[in-house]
CSV table of C-alpha atoms in Angstrom, one decimal:
chain,number,residue,atom,x,y,z
A,1,UNK,CA,-29.2,8.1,29.7
A,2,UNK,CA,-30.6,6.0,27.6
A,3,UNK,CA,-29.2,3.1,25.4
A,4,UNK,CA,-27.1,4.4,22.4
A,5,UNK,CA,-29.1,4.5,19.5
A,6,UNK,CA,-28.5,2.4,16.2
A,7,UNK,CA,-26.9,4.9,14.3
A,8,UNK,CA,-24.4,5.5,17.7
A,9,UNK,CA,-24.3,2.1,18.2
A,10,UNK,CA,-22.9,0.9,14.3
A,11,UNK,CA,-20.2,4.4,14.7
A,12,UNK,CA,-19.7,2.9,17.9
A,13,UNK,CA,-18.5,-0.5,16.2
A,14,UNK,CA,-16.9,1.0,13.4
A,15,UNK,CA,-14.2,2.9,15.6
A,16,UNK,CA,-13.5,-0.1,17.1
A,17,UNK,CA,-12.5,-1.3,14.1
A,18,UNK,CA,-11.5,0.8,11.3
A,19,UNK,CA,-8.2,2.5,11.0
A,20,UNK,CA,-6.5,5.3,9.3
A,21,UNK,CA,-5.6,4.0,5.9
A,22,UNK,CA,-8.2,1.3,5.6
A,23,UNK,CA,-10.6,0.6,2.7
A,24,UNK,CA,-14.2,0.9,3.4
A,25,UNK,CA,-17.7,1.4,1.6
A,26,UNK,CA,-20.7,3.4,2.6
A,27,UNK,CA,-22.8,0.5,-0.4
A,28,UNK,CA,-25.7,3.0,0.5
A,29,UNK,CA,-25.2,6.8,0.7
A,30,UNK,CA,-28.3,8.2,1.0
A,31,UNK,CA,-27.3,11.8,2.8
A,32,UNK,CA,-23.8,10.9,3.6
A,33,UNK,CA,-23.8,10.3,6.9
A,34,UNK,CA,-21.9,7.1,7.3
A,35,UNK,CA,-19.9,8.4,4.6
A,36,UNK,CA,-19.0,11.5,6.5
A,37,UNK,CA,-18.0,9.1,9.5
A,38,UNK,CA,-16.1,6.8,7.5
A,39,UNK,CA,-14.2,9.2,6.2
A,40,UNK,CA,-13.1,10.7,9.2
A,41,UNK,CA,-12.0,7.3,10.8
A,42,UNK,CA,-9.5,6.5,7.3
A,43,UNK,CA,-8.7,10.1,6.9
A,44,UNK,CA,-6.6,11.1,3.7
A,45,UNK,CA,-4.3,7.9,3.2
A,46,UNK,CA,-7.9,5.7,3.4
A,47,UNK,CA,-10.3,4.9,0.9
A,48,UNK,CA,-14.4,5.5,1.3
A,49,UNK,CA,-16.6,3.7,-1.9
A,50,UNK,CA,-19.6,5.4,-1.9
A,51,UNK,CA,-22.2,3.9,-3.4
A,52,UNK,CA,-25.9,5.5,-4.8
A,53,UNK,CA,-28.7,4.8,-7.8
A,54,UNK,CA,-30.0,8.1,-7.4
A,55,UNK,CA,-28.3,11.5,-8.2
A,56,UNK,CA,-29.7,13.3,-5.5
A,57,UNK,CA,-27.6,10.9,-2.5
A,58,UNK,CA,-24.6,12.2,-4.5
A,59,UNK,CA,-25.3,15.9,-4.2
A,60,UNK,CA,-26.5,15.4,-0.9
A,61,UNK,CA,-23.8,13.3,0.2
A,62,UNK,CA,-21.4,15.8,-1.7
A,63,UNK,CA,-22.0,18.8,-0.3
A,64,UNK,CA,-22.1,17.3,3.1
A,65,UNK,CA,-18.5,15.7,2.7
A,66,UNK,CA,-17.3,19.4,1.3
A,67,UNK,CA,-19.0,21.1,4.0
A,68,UNK,CA,-17.5,19.1,6.6
A,69,UNK,CA,-14.3,17.7,5.9
A,70,UNK,CA,-10.8,19.0,4.7
A,71,UNK,CA,-10.3,18.7,0.7
A,72,UNK,CA,-7.8,16.2,0.8
A,73,UNK,CA,-9.7,14.5,3.8
A,74,UNK,CA,-13.1,14.6,1.0
A,75,UNK,CA,-10.9,13.5,-1.5
A,76,UNK,CA,-10.3,10.3,0.0
A,77,UNK,CA,-14.0,9.4,-0.6
A,78,UNK,CA,-14.8,8.2,-4.8
A,79,UNK,CA,-19.0,8.4,-4.9
A,80,UNK,CA,-19.8,6.4,-7.2
A,81,UNK,CA,-23.5,6.2,-9.4
A,82,UNK,CA,-23.7,2.8,-9.2
A,83,UNK,CA,-25.4,-0.2,-8.0
A,84,UNK,CA,-24.3,-1.4,-4.4
A,85,UNK,CA,-24.8,-5.1,-6.2
A,86,UNK,CA,-21.5,-4.2,-8.3
A,87,UNK,CA,-19.6,-2.7,-5.8
A,88,UNK,CA,-16.9,-5.5,-6.5
A,89,UNK,CA,-16.4,-4.2,-10.1
A,90,UNK,CA,-15.7,-0.6,-8.3
A,91,UNK,CA,-13.3,-1.2,-5.5
A,92,UNK,CA,-9.8,-2.0,-7.4
A,93,UNK,CA,-8.7,-5.7,-6.7
A,94,UNK,CA,-5.9,-4.9,-4.2
A,95,UNK,CA,-8.2,-4.1,-1.9
A,96,UNK,CA,-10.6,-7.2,-2.6
A,97,UNK,CA,-10.3,-8.8,0.9
A,98,UNK,CA,-8.6,-6.2,2.6
A,99,UNK,CA,-11.6,-3.8,3.1
A,100,UNK,CA,-12.6,-3.0,6.9
A,101,UNK,CA,-15.5,-1.7,6.8
A,102,UNK,CA,-19.3,-1.5,4.9
A,103,UNK,CA,-22.3,-0.2,5.9
A,104,UNK,CA,-25.9,-0.2,4.7
A,105,UNK,CA,-29.2,1.8,5.3
A,106,UNK,CA,-31.6,-0.3,4.0
A,107,UNK,CA,-34.7,1.4,2.7
A,108,UNK,CA,-35.3,5.0,0.8
A,109,UNK,CA,-33.7,8.3,0.3
A,110,UNK,CA,-35.0,10.0,3.4
A,111,UNK,CA,-36.8,14.0,1.9
A,112,UNK,CA,-36.6,12.7,-2.0
A,113,UNK,CA,-39.1,13.2,-4.1
A,114,UNK,CA,-38.6,9.9,-6.3
A,115,UNK,CA,-39.8,6.7,-4.2
A,116,UNK,CA,-36.8,4.8,-5.0
A,117,UNK,CA,-36.0,2.3,-2.8
A,118,UNK,CA,-33.6,-1.0,-2.3
A,119,UNK,CA,-34.3,-4.2,-3.8
A,120,UNK,CA,-34.1,-7.3,-2.1
A,121,UNK,CA,-32.5,-9.0,-5.0
A,122,UNK,CA,-29.7,-6.5,-5.3
A,123,UNK,CA,-29.8,-6.3,-1.5
A,124,UNK,CA,-28.3,-9.5,-0.9
A,125,UNK,CA,-26.1,-9.6,-3.8
A,126,UNK,CA,-24.6,-6.7,-2.6
A,127,UNK,CA,-24.4,-7.9,0.6
A,128,UNK,CA,-22.7,-11.0,-1.1
A,129,UNK,CA,-20.0,-9.0,-2.4
A,130,UNK,CA,-19.2,-7.4,1.0
A,131,UNK,CA,-18.5,-10.6,2.7
A,132,UNK,CA,-16.0,-11.3,-0.6
A,133,UNK,CA,-14.7,-7.8,0.0
A,134,UNK,CA,-14.6,-8.3,3.8
A,135,UNK,CA,-11.1,-8.2,5.3
A,136,UNK,CA,-10.9,-10.8,8.8
A,137,UNK,CA,-11.8,-8.6,11.6
A,138,UNK,CA,-13.9,-6.6,9.6
A,139,UNK,CA,-17.6,-6.3,9.7
A,140,UNK,CA,-20.6,-4.9,8.0
A,141,UNK,CA,-23.5,-3.2,9.2
A,142,UNK,CA,-26.5,-3.0,7.7
A,143,UNK,CA,-29.9,-1.1,9.6
A,144,UNK,CA,-33.7,-2.2,8.6
A,145,UNK,CA,-36.2,-0.1,8.2
A,146,UNK,CA,-39.9,-2.4,7.6
A,147,UNK,CA,-42.1,0.9,7.7
A,148,UNK,CA,-42.2,1.4,4.6
A,149,UNK,CA,-43.9,-0.7,1.6
A,150,UNK,CA,-41.9,-3.9,0.9
A,151,UNK,CA,-39.2,-3.5,3.7
A,152,UNK,CA,-40.6,-6.1,6.4
A,153,UNK,CA,-40.3,-8.0,3.1
A,154,UNK,CA,-36.5,-7.3,2.3
A,155,UNK,CA,-35.7,-7.2,6.1
A,156,UNK,CA,-37.2,-10.7,6.1
A,157,UNK,CA,-34.8,-11.6,2.9
A,158,UNK,CA,-32.1,-10.3,4.9
A,159,UNK,CA,-32.7,-11.4,8.2
A,160,UNK,CA,-33.0,-15.4,6.5
A,161,UNK,CA,-29.5,-14.5,4.7
A,162,UNK,CA,-27.8,-13.3,8.0
A,163,UNK,CA,-28.9,-16.4,10.2
A,164,UNK,CA,-27.6,-18.6,8.1
A,165,UNK,CA,-23.9,-17.6,8.0
A,166,UNK,CA,-21.8,-20.6,9.5
A,167,UNK,CA,-20.6,-19.5,13.0
A,168,UNK,CA,-17.4,-20.6,12.2
A,169,UNK,CA,-17.3,-17.8,9.7
A,170,UNK,CA,-19.3,-14.9,10.5
A,171,UNK,CA,-20.0,-13.7,13.9
A,172,UNK,CA,-23.8,-11.7,13.7
A,173,UNK,CA,-25.3,-9.3,16.0
A,174,UNK,CA,-28.7,-8.3,16.3
A,175,UNK,CA,-29.3,-4.8,18.1
A,176,UNK,CA,-32.5,-3.6,18.4
A,177,UNK,CA,-35.5,-1.8,20.3
A,178,UNK,CA,-38.1,-4.2,21.3
A,179,UNK,CA,-41.7,-1.6,22.2
A,180,UNK,CA,-43.2,0.8,21.4
A,181,UNK,CA,-42.6,1.5,17.7
A,182,UNK,CA,-42.8,-1.9,15.7
A,183,UNK,CA,-41.0,-0.2,12.9
A,184,UNK,CA,-38.2,1.5,14.1
A,185,UNK,CA,-34.8,1.0,12.5
A,186,UNK,CA,-32.9,-1.9,13.6
A,187,UNK,CA,-29.4,-3.4,13.5
A,188,UNK,CA,-27.9,-6.2,12.1
A,189,UNK,CA,-23.8,-6.3,11.9
A,190,UNK,CA,-21.7,-9.1,10.2
A,191,UNK,CA,-18.3,-9.5,11.7
A,192,UNK,CA,-15.7,-12.1,9.4
A,193,UNK,CA,-13.7,-14.3,11.7
B,1,UNK,CA,-12.0,-8.8,17.4
B,2,UNK,CA,-15.5,-10.2,18.0
B,3,UNK,CA,-18.9,-8.5,19.6
B,4,UNK,CA,-19.1,-8.1,23.0
B,5,UNK,CA,-20.5,-11.4,24.8
B,6,UNK,CA,-24.0,-10.7,26.4
B,7,UNK,CA,-22.4,-11.3,29.6
B,8,UNK,CA,-20.1,-8.5,29.3
B,9,UNK,CA,-22.5,-6.3,27.5
B,10,UNK,CA,-25.0,-6.3,30.2
B,11,UNK,CA,-22.0,-5.5,32.8
B,12,UNK,CA,-21.0,-2.1,30.9
B,13,UNK,CA,-24.4,-1.5,30.6
B,14,UNK,CA,-24.8,-2.0,34.3
B,15,UNK,CA,-20.8,0.1,34.6
B,16,UNK,CA,-22.5,3.1,33.1
B,17,UNK,CA,-25.6,3.4,35.4
B,18,UNK,CA,-25.2,2.0,38.9
B,19,UNK,CA,-22.5,3.9,41.7
B,20,UNK,CA,-21.3,3.5,44.6
B,21,UNK,CA,-23.7,3.7,47.7
B,22,UNK,CA,-26.4,2.2,44.8
B,23,UNK,CA,-29.1,-0.4,46.0
B,24,UNK,CA,-29.1,-3.0,43.3
B,25,UNK,CA,-31.2,-7.1,42.8
B,26,UNK,CA,-29.6,-10.2,41.5
B,27,UNK,CA,-33.2,-12.0,40.8
B,28,UNK,CA,-31.0,-15.6,40.4
B,29,UNK,CA,-28.5,-15.8,42.3
B,30,UNK,CA,-27.4,-18.9,40.3
B,31,UNK,CA,-23.7,-19.3,40.5
B,32,UNK,CA,-23.1,-15.2,41.8
B,33,UNK,CA,-21.7,-13.6,38.7
B,34,UNK,CA,-23.6,-11.1,38.6
B,35,UNK,CA,-24.2,-10.4,42.5
B,36,UNK,CA,-20.2,-10.4,42.7
B,37,UNK,CA,-19.9,-7.5,39.3
B,38,UNK,CA,-22.9,-5.7,41.1
B,39,UNK,CA,-21.3,-6.2,44.9
B,40,UNK,CA,-18.1,-4.1,42.9
B,41,UNK,CA,-20.0,-1.6,41.5
B,42,UNK,CA,-22.1,-0.7,44.7
B,43,UNK,CA,-19.0,-0.8,47.1
B,44,UNK,CA,-19.4,-1.2,51.0
B,45,UNK,CA,-21.5,1.8,50.6
B,46,UNK,CA,-24.0,-0.1,48.7
B,47,UNK,CA,-26.1,-2.8,49.0
B,48,UNK,CA,-27.0,-6.3,46.9
B,49,UNK,CA,-30.5,-7.9,47.2
B,50,UNK,CA,-29.7,-11.9,46.0
B,51,UNK,CA,-32.6,-13.7,45.3
B,52,UNK,CA,-32.9,-17.8,44.5
B,53,UNK,CA,-34.8,-20.8,45.7
B,54,UNK,CA,-32.4,-23.0,45.3
B,55,UNK,CA,-30.2,-23.6,48.6
B,56,UNK,CA,-26.9,-24.7,46.6
B,57,UNK,CA,-27.3,-21.2,44.5
B,58,UNK,CA,-26.5,-19.3,47.7
B,59,UNK,CA,-23.6,-21.5,49.0
B,60,UNK,CA,-22.1,-20.7,45.6
B,61,UNK,CA,-22.8,-17.2,45.4
B,62,UNK,CA,-21.6,-16.6,49.2
B,63,UNK,CA,-18.5,-18.7,48.4
B,64,UNK,CA,-17.8,-16.7,45.3
B,65,UNK,CA,-18.6,-13.5,47.3
B,66,UNK,CA,-16.4,-14.4,50.2
B,67,UNK,CA,-13.2,-15.4,48.0
B,68,UNK,CA,-13.1,-12.4,45.7
B,69,UNK,CA,-14.4,-9.4,47.8
B,70,UNK,CA,-13.1,-8.1,50.8
B,71,UNK,CA,-15.2,-8.9,54.3
B,72,UNK,CA,-16.4,-5.6,54.3
B,73,UNK,CA,-17.8,-5.6,50.3
B,74,UNK,CA,-18.7,-9.0,51.0
B,75,UNK,CA,-21.2,-7.8,53.9
B,76,UNK,CA,-22.4,-5.7,51.8
B,77,UNK,CA,-24.8,-8.3,49.9
B,78,UNK,CA,-27.7,-10.1,51.2
B,79,UNK,CA,-28.7,-13.1,50.1
B,80,UNK,CA,-32.0,-14.5,50.7
B,81,UNK,CA,-33.4,-18.3,49.2
B,82,UNK,CA,-36.7,-16.6,48.5
B,83,UNK,CA,-38.8,-16.0,45.3
B,84,UNK,CA,-37.7,-13.5,43.6
B,85,UNK,CA,-41.8,-12.6,42.9
B,86,UNK,CA,-41.3,-12.0,46.9
B,87,UNK,CA,-38.6,-9.2,46.2
B,88,UNK,CA,-40.5,-6.2,47.4
B,89,UNK,CA,-41.3,-7.5,50.6
B,90,UNK,CA,-37.4,-8.4,51.3
B,91,UNK,CA,-36.1,-4.4,49.7
B,92,UNK,CA,-36.7,-2.1,52.9
B,93,UNK,CA,-39.4,0.3,52.3
B,94,UNK,CA,-37.2,3.3,51.9
B,95,UNK,CA,-35.4,1.6,48.9
B,96,UNK,CA,-38.6,1.6,47.1
B,97,UNK,CA,-38.3,3.6,43.7
B,98,UNK,CA,-34.5,3.4,44.5
B,99,UNK,CA,-32.9,0.6,42.6
B,100,UNK,CA,-30.2,1.6,40.4
B,101,UNK,CA,-30.4,-2.5,38.4
B,102,UNK,CA,-31.9,-5.6,38.8
B,103,UNK,CA,-30.6,-8.5,37.5
B,104,UNK,CA,-32.3,-11.4,35.8
B,105,UNK,CA,-30.5,-14.6,34.0
B,106,UNK,CA,-33.7,-16.8,33.5
B,107,UNK,CA,-33.5,-21.1,33.1
B,108,UNK,CA,-31.4,-23.2,35.6
B,109,UNK,CA,-28.4,-23.2,37.9
B,110,UNK,CA,-25.4,-24.4,35.8
B,111,UNK,CA,-24.4,-27.8,36.9
B,112,UNK,CA,-27.1,-28.4,39.9
B,113,UNK,CA,-28.4,-31.8,40.0
B,114,UNK,CA,-32.2,-31.1,41.0
B,115,UNK,CA,-33.7,-29.7,37.4
B,116,UNK,CA,-35.1,-26.4,39.1
B,117,UNK,CA,-35.7,-23.8,36.0
B,118,UNK,CA,-37.4,-20.2,36.2
B,119,UNK,CA,-40.7,-20.3,35.8
B,120,UNK,CA,-43.6,-18.1,33.7
B,121,UNK,CA,-45.5,-17.0,35.8
B,122,UNK,CA,-43.4,-15.7,39.0
B,123,UNK,CA,-40.6,-14.5,36.1
B,124,UNK,CA,-43.5,-12.3,35.0
B,125,UNK,CA,-44.3,-11.0,39.1
B,126,UNK,CA,-40.6,-10.6,39.6
B,127,UNK,CA,-40.3,-8.6,36.7
B,128,UNK,CA,-43.8,-6.4,37.6
B,129,UNK,CA,-41.9,-5.8,40.7
B,130,UNK,CA,-38.9,-5.0,39.4
B,131,UNK,CA,-39.9,-1.7,37.6
B,132,UNK,CA,-41.9,-0.6,40.8
B,133,UNK,CA,-38.6,-1.1,42.9
B,134,UNK,CA,-36.0,0.6,39.4
B,135,UNK,CA,-35.5,4.6,39.7
B,136,UNK,CA,-35.4,6.6,36.8
B,137,UNK,CA,-32.7,5.6,34.7
B,138,UNK,CA,-32.3,1.9,36.6
B,139,UNK,CA,-32.5,-0.9,34.0
B,140,UNK,CA,-33.2,-4.1,34.5
B,141,UNK,CA,-31.2,-6.8,32.0
B,142,UNK,CA,-32.8,-10.6,31.5
B,143,UNK,CA,-30.5,-12.5,29.7
B,144,UNK,CA,-33.0,-15.3,28.2
B,145,UNK,CA,-32.3,-19.0,27.5
B,146,UNK,CA,-34.5,-21.1,24.9
B,147,UNK,CA,-32.6,-24.5,25.1
B,148,UNK,CA,-34.2,-25.9,28.2
B,149,UNK,CA,-37.3,-27.7,28.2
B,150,UNK,CA,-39.7,-24.8,29.0
B,151,UNK,CA,-37.4,-21.9,28.1
B,152,UNK,CA,-38.9,-20.9,24.7
B,153,UNK,CA,-42.3,-20.3,26.5
B,154,UNK,CA,-41.1,-18.3,29.0
B,155,UNK,CA,-39.0,-16.2,26.5
B,156,UNK,CA,-41.6,-15.5,24.6
B,157,UNK,CA,-43.9,-14.2,27.8
B,158,UNK,CA,-41.3,-12.1,28.4
B,159,UNK,CA,-41.1,-10.8,25.2
B,160,UNK,CA,-44.6,-10.3,24.9
B,161,UNK,CA,-44.4,-8.9,28.1
B,162,UNK,CA,-41.4,-6.3,27.4
B,163,UNK,CA,-42.7,-5.4,23.7
B,164,UNK,CA,-45.8,-3.9,25.4
B,165,UNK,CA,-43.6,-1.8,27.8
B,166,UNK,CA,-45.3,1.5,27.2
B,167,UNK,CA,-42.3,3.9,25.2
B,168,UNK,CA,-43.0,6.8,27.4
B,169,UNK,CA,-41.9,5.1,30.3
B,170,UNK,CA,-39.5,2.3,29.6
B,171,UNK,CA,-37.2,2.0,27.0
B,172,UNK,CA,-36.2,-1.8,26.0
B,173,UNK,CA,-33.5,-3.3,24.0
B,174,UNK,CA,-32.1,-6.5,22.6
B,175,UNK,CA,-29.0,-7.8,22.0
B,176,UNK,CA,-28.6,-11.3,20.4
B,177,UNK,CA,-26.4,-13.8,18.3
B,178,UNK,CA,-28.3,-14.1,14.9
B,179,UNK,CA,-26.6,-16.9,13.1
B,180,UNK,CA,-25.5,-20.2,14.0
B,181,UNK,CA,-26.6,-21.6,17.7
B,182,UNK,CA,-30.6,-21.1,18.3
B,183,UNK,CA,-30.4,-21.2,21.4
B,184,UNK,CA,-28.0,-19.0,22.4
B,185,UNK,CA,-29.0,-17.3,25.5
B,186,UNK,CA,-29.4,-13.4,24.9
B,187,UNK,CA,-30.8,-9.8,26.5
B,188,UNK,CA,-33.4,-7.8,26.8
B,189,UNK,CA,-33.1,-4.7,29.0
B,190,UNK,CA,-35.1,-2.3,30.0
B,191,UNK,CA,-34.5,1.0,31.3
B,192,UNK,CA,-36.8,3.2,33.0
B,193,UNK,CA,-37.1,6.7,31.8
């Protein structure tokens, strides 16, 4: 039957923790896969805050959301052309400490012409911001790619950051395929206790 | 809510793959926790082959099984005082290639007086035997402990072995808590394709 894929495992973790009406964040919109999944979980009374620094990512995400969702559910998604490192400025203050989930897919936008990749400094700043925004029981999912240039350095920095999170406040889980393709994407998930 | 523990995650993987009537193996009986769980999954028509080289482990496993199971279900469990490296000699030939699951908990018997630990050479031989016994879609679960003397060397040897398994024939999954306690037990699971 095969083990559950990294993407499916992330979506299982989200489905177990995100309720209708919740506020959630897609920190790296890309083509909008996670934003769409989150929008379905939170519904029209919820809110998805999506971030990407590439206009193409916002376009592709908007197209996906409008195609796959009823208009009122798509309206619950805010797309921000802005670095995820600035997410706290974009999420209303009354949602701080209330966010149920933040998703990250590090690396680059699949199929994009430009070679824009996530950068270690802004990634770490965004991860720190995510933990501040999260509610207890909320999770940050981080899918790491090491196949592109700079990818393994970024992954190492995120690994070091995650491994130092205090166990009293956070639990970090690794879900990773461990044979064959050495650059297969893998997951670090952080739950706030 | 917390992430699912390593033990619970192993039991989920087993429950998804083991059916009543199946043949399964507990390669490291210990106190019989996995043998009991496997016995419940395979039922009285199935067969659990349990191995340990310590008489105390067989005693504690037998006590647990007799206490927790109806007599006919307990009778479906064979306890072998024998190295798991010899499991192919103990499992009937008509079951070879038909085994649904093999569980390993490496390290030492909790609470035992003697300091018997699993050894790298016999562990690797037992893992190889497990893959030969397994049916397609069957899994080998390996819980690794690095806290005791020799534990991290054994884990490194198992990691090296697992990472080299060909992706065309096997899929290896790592499930691991990644902050705080650096010697927390973690899982490598191997599924035969």
